[in-house]
Tab-separated table of N, CA and C in Angstrom:
chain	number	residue	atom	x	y	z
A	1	UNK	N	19.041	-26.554	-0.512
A	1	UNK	CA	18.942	-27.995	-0.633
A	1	UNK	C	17.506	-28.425	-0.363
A	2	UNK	N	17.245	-29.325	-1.022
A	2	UNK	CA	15.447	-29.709	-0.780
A	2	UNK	C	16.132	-31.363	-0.661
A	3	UNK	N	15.056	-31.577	0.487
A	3	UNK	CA	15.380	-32.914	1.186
A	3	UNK	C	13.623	-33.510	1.108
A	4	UNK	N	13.306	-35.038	1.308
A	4	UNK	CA	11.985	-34.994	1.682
A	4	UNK	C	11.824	-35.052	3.116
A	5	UNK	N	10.346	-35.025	2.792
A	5	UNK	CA	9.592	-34.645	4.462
A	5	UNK	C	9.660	-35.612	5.026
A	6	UNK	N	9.943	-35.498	6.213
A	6	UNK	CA	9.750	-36.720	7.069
A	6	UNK	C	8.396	-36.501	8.328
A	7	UNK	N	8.345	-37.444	8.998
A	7	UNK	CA	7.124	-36.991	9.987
A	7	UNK	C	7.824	-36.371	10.818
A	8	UNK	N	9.089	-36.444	11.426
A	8	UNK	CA	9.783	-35.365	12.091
A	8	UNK	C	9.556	-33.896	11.410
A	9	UNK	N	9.294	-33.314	10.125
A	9	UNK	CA	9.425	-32.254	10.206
A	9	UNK	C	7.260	-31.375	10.205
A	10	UNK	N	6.383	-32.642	10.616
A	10	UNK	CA	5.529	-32.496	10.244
A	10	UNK	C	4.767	-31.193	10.954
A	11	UNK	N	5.212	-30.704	12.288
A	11	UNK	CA	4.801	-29.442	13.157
A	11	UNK	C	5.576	-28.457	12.333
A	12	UNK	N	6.831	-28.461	12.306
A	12	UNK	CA	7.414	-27.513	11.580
A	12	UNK	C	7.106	-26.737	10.127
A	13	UNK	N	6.310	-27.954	9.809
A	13	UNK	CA	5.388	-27.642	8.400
A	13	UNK	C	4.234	-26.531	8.530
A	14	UNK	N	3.638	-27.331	9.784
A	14	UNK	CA	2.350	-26.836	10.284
A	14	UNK	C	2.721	-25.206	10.222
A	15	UNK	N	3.972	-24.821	11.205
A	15	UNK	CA	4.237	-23.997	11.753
A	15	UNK	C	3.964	-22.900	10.346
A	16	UNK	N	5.391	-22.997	9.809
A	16	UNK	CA	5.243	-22.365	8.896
A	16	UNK	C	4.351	-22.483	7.749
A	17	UNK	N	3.584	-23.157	7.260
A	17	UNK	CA	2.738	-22.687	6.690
A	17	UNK	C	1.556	-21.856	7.543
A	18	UNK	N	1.521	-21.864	8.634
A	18	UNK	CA	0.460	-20.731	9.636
A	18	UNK	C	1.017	-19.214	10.002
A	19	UNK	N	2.479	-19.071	9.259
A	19	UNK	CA	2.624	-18.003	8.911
A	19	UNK	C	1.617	-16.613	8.724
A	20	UNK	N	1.807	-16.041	8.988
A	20	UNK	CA	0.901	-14.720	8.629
A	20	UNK	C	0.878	-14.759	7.118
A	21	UNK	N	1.892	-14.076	6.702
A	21	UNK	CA	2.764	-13.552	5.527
A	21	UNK	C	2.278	-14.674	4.717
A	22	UNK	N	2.083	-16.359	4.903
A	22	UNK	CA	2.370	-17.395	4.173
A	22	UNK	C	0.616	-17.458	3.874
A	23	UNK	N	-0.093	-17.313	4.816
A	23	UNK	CA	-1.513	-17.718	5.081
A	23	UNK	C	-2.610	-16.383	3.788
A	24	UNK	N	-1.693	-15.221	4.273
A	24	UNK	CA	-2.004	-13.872	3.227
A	24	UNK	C	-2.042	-14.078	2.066
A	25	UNK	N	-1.406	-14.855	1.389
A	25	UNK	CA	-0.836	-15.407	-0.237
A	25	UNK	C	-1.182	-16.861	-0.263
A	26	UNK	N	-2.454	-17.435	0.631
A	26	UNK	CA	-2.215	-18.747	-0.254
A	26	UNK	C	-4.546	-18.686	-0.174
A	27	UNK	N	-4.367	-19.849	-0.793
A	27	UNK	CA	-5.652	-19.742	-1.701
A	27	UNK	C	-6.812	-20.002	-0.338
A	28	UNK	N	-6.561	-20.814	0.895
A	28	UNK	CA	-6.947	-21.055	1.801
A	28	UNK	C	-6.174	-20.142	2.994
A	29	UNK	N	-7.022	-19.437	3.454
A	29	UNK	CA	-5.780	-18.518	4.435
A	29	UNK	C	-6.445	-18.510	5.605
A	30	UNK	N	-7.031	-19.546	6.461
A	30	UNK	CA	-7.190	-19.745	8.067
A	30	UNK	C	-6.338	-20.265	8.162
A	31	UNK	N	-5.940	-20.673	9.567
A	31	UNK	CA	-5.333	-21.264	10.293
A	31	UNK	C	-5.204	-22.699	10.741
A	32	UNK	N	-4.138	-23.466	10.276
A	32	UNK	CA	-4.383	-25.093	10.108
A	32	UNK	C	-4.622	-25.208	11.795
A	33	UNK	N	-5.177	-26.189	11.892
A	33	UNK	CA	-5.219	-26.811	13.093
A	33	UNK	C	-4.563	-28.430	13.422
A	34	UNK	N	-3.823	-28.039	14.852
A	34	UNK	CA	-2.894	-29.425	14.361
A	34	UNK	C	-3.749	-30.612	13.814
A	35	UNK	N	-5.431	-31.182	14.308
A	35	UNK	CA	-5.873	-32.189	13.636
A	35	UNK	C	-5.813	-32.239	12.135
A	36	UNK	N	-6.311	-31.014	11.905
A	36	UNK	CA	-6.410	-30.717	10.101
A	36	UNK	C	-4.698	-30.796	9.701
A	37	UNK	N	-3.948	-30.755	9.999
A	37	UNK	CA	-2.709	-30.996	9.820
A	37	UNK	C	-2.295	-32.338	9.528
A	38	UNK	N	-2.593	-32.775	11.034
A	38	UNK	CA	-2.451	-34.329	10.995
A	38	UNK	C	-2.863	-35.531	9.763
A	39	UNK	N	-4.360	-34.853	9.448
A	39	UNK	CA	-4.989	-35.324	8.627
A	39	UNK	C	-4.194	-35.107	7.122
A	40	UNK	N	-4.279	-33.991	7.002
A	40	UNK	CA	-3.105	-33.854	5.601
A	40	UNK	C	-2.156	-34.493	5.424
A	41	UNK	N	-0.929	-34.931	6.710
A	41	UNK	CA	0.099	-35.817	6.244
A	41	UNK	C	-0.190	-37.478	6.290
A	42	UNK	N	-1.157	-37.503	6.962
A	42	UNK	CA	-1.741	-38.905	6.775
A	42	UNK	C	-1.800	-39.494	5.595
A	43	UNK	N	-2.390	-38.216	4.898
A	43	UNK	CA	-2.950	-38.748	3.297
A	43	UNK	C	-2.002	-38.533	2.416
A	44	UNK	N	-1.289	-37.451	2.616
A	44	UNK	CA	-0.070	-37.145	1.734
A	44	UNK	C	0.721	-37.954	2.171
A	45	UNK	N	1.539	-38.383	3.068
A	45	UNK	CA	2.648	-39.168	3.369
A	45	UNK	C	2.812	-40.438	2.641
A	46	UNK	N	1.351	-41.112	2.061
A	46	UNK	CA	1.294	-42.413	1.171
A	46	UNK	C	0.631	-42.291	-0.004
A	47	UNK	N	0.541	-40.986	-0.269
A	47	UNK	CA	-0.317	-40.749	-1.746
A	47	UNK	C	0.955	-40.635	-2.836
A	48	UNK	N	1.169	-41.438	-3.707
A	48	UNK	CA	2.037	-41.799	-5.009
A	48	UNK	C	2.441	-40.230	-6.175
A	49	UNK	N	1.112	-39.029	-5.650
A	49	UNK	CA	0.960	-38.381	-6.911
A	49	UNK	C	1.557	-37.135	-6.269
A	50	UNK	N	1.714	-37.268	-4.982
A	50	UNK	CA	2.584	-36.157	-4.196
A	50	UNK	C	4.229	-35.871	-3.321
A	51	UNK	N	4.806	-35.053	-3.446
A	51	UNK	CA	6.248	-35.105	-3.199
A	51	UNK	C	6.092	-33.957	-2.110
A	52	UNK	N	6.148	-34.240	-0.690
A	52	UNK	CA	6.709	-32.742	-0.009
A	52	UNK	C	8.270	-33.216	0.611
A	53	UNK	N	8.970	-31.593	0.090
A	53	UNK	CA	9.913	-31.677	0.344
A	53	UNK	C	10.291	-30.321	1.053
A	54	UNK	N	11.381	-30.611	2.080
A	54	UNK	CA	11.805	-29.284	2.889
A	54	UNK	C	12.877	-28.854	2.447
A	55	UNK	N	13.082	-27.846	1.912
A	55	UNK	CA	14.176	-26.558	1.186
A	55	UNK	C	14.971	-26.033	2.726
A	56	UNK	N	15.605	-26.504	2.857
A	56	UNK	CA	16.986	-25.921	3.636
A	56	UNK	C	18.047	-24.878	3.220
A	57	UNK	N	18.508	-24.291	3.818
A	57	UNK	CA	19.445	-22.985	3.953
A	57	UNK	C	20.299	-22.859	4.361
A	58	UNK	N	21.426	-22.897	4.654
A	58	UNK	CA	22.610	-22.881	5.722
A	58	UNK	C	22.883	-24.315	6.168
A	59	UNK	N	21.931	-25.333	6.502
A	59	UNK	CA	21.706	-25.800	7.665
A	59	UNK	C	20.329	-25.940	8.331
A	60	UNK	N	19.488	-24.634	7.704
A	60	UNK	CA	18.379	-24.463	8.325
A	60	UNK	C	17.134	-24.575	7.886
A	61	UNK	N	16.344	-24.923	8.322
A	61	UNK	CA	14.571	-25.254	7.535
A	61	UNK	C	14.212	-23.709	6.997
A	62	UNK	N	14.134	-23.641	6.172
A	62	UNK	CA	13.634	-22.548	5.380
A	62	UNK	C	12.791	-22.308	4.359
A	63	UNK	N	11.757	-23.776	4.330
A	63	UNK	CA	10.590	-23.348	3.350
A	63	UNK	C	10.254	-25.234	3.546
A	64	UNK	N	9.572	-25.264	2.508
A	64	UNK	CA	8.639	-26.179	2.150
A	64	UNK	C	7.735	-26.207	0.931
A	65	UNK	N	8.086	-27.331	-0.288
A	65	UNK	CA	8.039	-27.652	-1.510
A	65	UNK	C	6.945	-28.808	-2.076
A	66	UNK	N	5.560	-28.651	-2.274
A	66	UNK	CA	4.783	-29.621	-2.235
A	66	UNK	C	4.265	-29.906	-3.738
A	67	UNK	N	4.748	-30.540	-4.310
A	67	UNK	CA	4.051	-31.616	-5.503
A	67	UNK	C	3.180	-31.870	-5.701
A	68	UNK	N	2.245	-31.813	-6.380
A	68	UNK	CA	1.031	-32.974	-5.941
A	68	UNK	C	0.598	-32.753	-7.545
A	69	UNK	N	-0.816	-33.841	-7.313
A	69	UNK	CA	-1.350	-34.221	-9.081
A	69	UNK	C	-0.553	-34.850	-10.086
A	70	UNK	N	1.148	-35.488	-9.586
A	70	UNK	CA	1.917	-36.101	-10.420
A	70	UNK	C	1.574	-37.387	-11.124
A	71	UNK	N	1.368	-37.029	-12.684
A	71	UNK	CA	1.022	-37.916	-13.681
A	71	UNK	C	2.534	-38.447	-13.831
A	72	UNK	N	3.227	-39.802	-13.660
A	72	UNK	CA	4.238	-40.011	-13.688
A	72	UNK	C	4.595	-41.058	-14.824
A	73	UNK	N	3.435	-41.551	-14.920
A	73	UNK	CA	3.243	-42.536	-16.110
A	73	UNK	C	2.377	-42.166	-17.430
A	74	UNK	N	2.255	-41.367	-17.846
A	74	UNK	CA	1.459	-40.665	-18.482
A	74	UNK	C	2.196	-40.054	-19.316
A	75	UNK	N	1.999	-39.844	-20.766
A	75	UNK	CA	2.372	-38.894	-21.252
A	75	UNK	C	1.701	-37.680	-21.917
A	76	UNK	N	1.943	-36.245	-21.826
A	76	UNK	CA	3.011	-36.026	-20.758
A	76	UNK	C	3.188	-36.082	-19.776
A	77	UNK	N	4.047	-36.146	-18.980
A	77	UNK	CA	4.346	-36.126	-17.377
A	77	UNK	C	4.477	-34.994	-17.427
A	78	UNK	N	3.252	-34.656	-16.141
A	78	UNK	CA	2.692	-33.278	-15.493
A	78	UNK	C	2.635	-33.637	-14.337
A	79	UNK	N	2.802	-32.236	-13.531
A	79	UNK	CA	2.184	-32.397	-11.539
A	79	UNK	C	2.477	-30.739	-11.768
A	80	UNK	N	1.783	-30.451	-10.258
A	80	UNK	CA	1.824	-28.996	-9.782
A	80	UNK	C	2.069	-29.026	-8.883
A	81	UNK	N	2.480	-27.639	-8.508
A	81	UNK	CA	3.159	-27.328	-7.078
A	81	UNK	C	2.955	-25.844	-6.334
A	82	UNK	N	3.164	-25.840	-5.224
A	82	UNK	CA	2.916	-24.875	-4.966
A	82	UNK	C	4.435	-24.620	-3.799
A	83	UNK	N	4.868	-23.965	-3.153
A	83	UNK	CA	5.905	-23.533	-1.875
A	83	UNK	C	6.006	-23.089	-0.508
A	84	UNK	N	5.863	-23.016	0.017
A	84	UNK	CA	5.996	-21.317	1.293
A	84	UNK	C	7.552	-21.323	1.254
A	85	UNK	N	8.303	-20.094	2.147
A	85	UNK	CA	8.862	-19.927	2.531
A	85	UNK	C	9.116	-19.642	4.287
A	86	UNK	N	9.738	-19.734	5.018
A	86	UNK	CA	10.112	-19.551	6.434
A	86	UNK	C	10.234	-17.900	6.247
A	87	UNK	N	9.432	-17.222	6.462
A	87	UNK	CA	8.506	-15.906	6.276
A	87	UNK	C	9.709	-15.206	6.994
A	88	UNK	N	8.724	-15.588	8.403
A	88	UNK	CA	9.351	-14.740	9.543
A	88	UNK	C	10.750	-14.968	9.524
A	89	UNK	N	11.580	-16.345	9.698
A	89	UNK	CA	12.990	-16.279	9.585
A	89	UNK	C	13.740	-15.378	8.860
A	90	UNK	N	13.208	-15.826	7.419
A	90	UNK	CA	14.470	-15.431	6.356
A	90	UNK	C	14.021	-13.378	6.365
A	91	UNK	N	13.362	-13.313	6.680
A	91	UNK	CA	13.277	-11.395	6.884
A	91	UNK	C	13.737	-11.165	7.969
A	92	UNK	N	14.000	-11.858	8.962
A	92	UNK	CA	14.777	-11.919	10.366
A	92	UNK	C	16.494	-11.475	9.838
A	93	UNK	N	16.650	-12.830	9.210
A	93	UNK	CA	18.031	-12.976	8.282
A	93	UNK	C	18.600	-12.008	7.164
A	94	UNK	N	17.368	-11.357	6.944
A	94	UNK	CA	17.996	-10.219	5.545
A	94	UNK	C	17.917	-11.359	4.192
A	95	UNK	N	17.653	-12.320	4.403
A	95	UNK	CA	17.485	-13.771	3.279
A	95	UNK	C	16.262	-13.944	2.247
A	96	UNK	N	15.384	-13.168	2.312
A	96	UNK	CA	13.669	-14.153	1.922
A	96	UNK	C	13.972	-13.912	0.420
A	97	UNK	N	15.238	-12.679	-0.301
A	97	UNK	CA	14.848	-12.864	-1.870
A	97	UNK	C	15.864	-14.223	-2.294
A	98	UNK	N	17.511	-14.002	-2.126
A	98	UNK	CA	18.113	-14.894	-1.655
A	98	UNK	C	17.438	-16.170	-2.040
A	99	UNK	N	16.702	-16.616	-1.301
A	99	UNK	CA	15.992	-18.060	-0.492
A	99	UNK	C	15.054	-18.201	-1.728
A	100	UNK	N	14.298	-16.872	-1.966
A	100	UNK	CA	13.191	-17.240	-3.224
A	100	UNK	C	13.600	-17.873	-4.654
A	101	UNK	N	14.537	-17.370	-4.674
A	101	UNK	CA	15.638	-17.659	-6.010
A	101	UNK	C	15.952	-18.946	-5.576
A	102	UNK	N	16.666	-18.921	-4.721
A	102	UNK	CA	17.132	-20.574	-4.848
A	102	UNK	C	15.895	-21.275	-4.560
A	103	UNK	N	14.632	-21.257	-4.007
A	103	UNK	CA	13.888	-22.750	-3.458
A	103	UNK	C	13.496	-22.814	-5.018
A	104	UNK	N	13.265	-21.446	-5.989
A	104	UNK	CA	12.339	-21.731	-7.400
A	104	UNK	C	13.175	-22.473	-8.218
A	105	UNK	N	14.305	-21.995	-8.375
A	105	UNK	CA	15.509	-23.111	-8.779
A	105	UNK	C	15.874	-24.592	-8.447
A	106	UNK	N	15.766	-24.905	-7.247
A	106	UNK	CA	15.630	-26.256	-6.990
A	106	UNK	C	14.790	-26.668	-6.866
A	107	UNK	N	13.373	-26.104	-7.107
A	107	UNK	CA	12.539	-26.928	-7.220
A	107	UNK	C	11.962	-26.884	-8.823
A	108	UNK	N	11.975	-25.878	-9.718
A	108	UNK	CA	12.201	-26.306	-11.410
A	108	UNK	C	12.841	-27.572	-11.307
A	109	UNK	N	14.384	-27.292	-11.033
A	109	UNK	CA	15.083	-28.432	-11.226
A	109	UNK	C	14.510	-30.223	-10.730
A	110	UNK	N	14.103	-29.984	-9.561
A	110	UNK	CA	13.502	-31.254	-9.253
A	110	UNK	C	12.574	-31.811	-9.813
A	111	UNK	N	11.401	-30.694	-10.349
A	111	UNK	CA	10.204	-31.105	-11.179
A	111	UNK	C	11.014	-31.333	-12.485
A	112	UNK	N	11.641	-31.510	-13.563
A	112	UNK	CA	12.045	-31.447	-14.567
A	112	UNK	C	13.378	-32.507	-14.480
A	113	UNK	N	14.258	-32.191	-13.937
A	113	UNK	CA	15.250	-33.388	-13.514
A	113	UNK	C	15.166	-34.381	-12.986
A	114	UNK	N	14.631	-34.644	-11.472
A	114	UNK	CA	14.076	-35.714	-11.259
A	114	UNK	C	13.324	-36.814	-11.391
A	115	UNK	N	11.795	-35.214	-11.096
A	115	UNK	CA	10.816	-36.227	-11.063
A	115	UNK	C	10.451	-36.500	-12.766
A	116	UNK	N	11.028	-35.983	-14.006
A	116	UNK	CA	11.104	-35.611	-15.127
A	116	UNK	C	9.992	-34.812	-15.968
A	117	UNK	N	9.289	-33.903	-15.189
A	117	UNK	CA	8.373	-33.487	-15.704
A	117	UNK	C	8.381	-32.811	-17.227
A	118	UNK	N	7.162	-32.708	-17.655
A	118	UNK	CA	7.204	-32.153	-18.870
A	118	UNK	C	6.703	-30.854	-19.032
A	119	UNK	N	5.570	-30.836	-18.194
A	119	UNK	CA	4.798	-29.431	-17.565
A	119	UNK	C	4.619	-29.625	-16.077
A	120	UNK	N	5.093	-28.136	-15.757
A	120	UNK	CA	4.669	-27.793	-14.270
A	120	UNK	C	3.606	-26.792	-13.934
A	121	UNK	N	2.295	-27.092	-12.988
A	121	UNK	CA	1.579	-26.121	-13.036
A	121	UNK	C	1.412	-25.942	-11.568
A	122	UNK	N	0.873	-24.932	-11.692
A	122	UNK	CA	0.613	-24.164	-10.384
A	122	UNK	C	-0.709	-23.066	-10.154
A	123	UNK	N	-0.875	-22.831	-9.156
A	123	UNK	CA	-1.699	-21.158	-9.071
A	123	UNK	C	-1.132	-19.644	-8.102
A	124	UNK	N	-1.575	-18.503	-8.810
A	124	UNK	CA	-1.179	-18.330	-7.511
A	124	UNK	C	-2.434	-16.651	-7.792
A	125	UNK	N	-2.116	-16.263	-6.561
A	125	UNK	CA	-3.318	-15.050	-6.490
A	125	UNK	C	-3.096	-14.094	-7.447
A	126	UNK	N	-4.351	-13.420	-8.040
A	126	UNK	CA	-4.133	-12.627	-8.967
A	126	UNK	C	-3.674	-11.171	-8.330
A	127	UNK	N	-3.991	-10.827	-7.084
A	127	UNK	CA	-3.513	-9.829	-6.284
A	127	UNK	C	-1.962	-9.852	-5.959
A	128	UNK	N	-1.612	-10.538	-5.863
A	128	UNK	CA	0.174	-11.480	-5.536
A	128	UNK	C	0.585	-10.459	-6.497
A	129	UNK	N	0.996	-9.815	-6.960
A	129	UNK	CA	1.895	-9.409	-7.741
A	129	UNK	C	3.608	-9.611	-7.373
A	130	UNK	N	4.232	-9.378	-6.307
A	130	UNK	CA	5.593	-9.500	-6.365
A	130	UNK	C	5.834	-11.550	-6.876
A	131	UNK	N	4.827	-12.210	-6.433
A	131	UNK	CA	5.031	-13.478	-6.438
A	131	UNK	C	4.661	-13.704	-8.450
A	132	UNK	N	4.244	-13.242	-8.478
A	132	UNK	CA	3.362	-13.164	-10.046
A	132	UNK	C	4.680	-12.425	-11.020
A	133	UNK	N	5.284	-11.164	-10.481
A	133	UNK	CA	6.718	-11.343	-11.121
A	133	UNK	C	7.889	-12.094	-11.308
A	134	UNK	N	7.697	-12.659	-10.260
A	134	UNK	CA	9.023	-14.025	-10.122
A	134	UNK	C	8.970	-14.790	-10.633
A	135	UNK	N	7.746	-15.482	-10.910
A	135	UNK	CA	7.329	-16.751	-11.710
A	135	UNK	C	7.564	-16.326	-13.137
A	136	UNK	N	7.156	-14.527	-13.595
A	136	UNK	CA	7.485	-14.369	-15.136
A	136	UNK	C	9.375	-14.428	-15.525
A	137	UNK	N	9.553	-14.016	-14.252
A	137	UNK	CA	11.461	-14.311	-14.084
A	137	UNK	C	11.652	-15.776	-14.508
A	138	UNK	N	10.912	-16.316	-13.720
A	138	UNK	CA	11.531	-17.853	-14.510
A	138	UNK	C	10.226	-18.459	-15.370
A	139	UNK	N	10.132	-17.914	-16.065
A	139	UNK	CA	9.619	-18.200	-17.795
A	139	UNK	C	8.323	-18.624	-17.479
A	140	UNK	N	6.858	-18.877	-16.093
A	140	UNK	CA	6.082	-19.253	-15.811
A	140	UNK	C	4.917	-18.817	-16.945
A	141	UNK	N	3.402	-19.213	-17.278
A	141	UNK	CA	2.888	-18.269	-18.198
A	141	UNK	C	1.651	-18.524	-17.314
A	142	UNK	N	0.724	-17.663	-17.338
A	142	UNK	CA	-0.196	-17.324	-16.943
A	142	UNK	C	-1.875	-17.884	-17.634
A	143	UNK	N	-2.386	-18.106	-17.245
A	143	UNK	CA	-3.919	-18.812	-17.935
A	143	UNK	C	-5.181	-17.106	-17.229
A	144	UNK	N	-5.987	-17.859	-17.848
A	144	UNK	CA	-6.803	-17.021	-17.365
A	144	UNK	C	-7.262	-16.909	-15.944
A	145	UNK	N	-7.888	-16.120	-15.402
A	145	UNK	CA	-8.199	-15.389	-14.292
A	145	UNK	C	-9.514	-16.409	-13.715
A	146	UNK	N	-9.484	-16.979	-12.556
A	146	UNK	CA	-10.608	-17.647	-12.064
A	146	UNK	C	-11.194	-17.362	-10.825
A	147	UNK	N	-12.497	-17.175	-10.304
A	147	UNK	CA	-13.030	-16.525	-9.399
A	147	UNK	C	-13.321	-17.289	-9.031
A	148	UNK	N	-12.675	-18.032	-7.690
A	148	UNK	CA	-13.117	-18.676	-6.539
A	148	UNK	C	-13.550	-18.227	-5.288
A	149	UNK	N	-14.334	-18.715	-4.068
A	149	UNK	CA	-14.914	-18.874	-3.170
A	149	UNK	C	-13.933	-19.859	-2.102
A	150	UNK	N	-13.077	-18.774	-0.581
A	150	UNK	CA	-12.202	-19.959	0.122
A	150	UNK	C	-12.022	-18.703	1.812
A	151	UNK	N	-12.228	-19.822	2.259
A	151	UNK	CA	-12.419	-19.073	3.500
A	151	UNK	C	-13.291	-18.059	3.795
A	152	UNK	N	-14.761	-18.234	3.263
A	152	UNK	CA	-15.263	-16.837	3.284
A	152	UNK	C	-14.979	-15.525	2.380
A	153	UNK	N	-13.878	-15.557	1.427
A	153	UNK	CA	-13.847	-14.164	0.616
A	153	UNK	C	-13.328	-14.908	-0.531
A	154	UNK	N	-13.969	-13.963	-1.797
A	154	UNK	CA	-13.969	-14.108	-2.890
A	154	UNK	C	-12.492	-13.792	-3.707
A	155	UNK	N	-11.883	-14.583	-3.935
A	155	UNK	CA	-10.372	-14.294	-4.574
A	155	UNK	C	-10.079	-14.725	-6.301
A	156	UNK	N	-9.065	-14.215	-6.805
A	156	UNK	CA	-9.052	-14.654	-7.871
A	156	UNK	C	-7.514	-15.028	-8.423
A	157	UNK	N	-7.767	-16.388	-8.958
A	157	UNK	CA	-6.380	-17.095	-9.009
A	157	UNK	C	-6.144	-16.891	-10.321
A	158	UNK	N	-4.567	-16.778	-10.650
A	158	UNK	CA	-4.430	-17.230	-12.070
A	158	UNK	C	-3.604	-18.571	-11.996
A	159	UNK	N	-4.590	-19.320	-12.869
A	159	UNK	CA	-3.107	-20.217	-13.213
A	159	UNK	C	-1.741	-20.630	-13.831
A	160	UNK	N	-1.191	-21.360	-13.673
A	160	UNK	CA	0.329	-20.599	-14.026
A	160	UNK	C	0.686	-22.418	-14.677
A	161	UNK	N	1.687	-22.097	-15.463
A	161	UNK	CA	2.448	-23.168	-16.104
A	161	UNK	C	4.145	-23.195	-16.833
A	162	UNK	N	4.381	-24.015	-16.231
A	162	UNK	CA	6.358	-23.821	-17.410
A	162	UNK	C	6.468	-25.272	-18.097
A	163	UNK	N	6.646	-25.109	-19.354
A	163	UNK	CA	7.286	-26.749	-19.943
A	163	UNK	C	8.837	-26.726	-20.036
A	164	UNK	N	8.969	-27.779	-19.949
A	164	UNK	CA	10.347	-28.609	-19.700
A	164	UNK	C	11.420	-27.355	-20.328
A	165	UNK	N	11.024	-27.123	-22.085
A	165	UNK	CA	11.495	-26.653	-22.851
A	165	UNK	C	11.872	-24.713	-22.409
A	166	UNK	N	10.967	-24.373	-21.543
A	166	UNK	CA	10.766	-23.174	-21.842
A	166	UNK	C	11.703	-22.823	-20.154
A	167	UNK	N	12.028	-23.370	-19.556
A	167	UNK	CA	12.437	-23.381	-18.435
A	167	UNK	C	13.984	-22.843	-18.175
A	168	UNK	N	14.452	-21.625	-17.068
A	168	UNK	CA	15.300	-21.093	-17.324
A	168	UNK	C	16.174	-22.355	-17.294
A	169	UNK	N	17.690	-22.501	-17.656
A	169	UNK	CA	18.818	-23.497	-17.668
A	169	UNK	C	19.583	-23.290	-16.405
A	170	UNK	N	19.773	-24.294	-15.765
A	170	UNK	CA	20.956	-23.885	-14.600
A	170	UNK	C	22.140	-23.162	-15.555
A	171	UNK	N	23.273	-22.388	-14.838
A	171	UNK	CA	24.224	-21.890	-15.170
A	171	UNK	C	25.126	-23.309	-15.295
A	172	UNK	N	25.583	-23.298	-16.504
A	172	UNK	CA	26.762	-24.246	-16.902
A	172	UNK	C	25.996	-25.041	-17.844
A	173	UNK	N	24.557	-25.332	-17.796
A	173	UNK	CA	24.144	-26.022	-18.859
A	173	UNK	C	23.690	-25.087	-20.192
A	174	UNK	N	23.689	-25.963	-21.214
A	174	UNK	CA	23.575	-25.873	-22.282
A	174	UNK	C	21.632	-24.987	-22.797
């Protein structure tokens, strides 16, 4: 289930995105600090072009779903996104593939159903490979290879995209 963020869940955000596992795979990989935190939901909490939402499990916080760049009036309607997952938990649980499947599923669905997107984009590391297979699982396509500069070491992202059209179908739809 993906719910939105509230400022109640705003440490819990922190938390897990300071993940090891989460920090290893994302394009910026120090360590937030609660100010630099603070500062992020400040701006996100009233910015129009962004959606964070918390992916629940059982009952339980198990990831976190962030939107942002949403052209909503525009055609086409585009935004990108990126995820974590609750790392340490769901490998605690025997859960993290489980959990991967469903947060990519409800959150296709939200970008495309909801918020009605037309294209969804994203990035993710060109080293990532298990994450770089999943996305080809659900129909993602790949752009070329870009060499950025983040935290001190040189990484290289690909960017990634799905349209409306090309997007796996929930089971039962057409």
């Amino acid at each position: 289930m993906l719910r939105t963020a509230t400022d109640h869940d705003v440490d819990l955000i922190r938390t897990l995105r300071n993940q090891q596992a989460n920090r290893e795979v994302s394009v910026n990989s120090h360590e937030i600090s609660p100010d630099e935190h603070a500062g992020w939901w400040a701006k996100t909490s009233v910015d129009p072009t962004r959606r964070v939402l918390v992916y629940e499990r059982a009952g339980t916080v198990a990831g976190v779903v962030n939107f942002f760049d949403l052209e909503l009036d525009a055609a086409p309607r585009t935004g990108a996104w990126g995820f974590f997952l609750d790392a340490d938990g769901l490998a605690e649980r025997g859960e993290t593939l489980p959990a991967w499947i469903e947060v990519m599923k409800e959150a296709t669905g939200y970008a495309f159903d909801e918020l009605g997107l037309d294209e969804l984009t994203g990035e993710v590391l060109e080293r990532n490979t298990v994450v770089r297979q999943m996305n080809q699982r659900f129909r993602f396509t790949e752009g070329e290879p870009q060499t950025r500069y983040a935290d001190g070491r040189e990484i290289t992202v690909l960017p990634i995209s799905l349209h409306k059209d090309n997007r796996r179908k929930p089971k039962g739809n057409s």
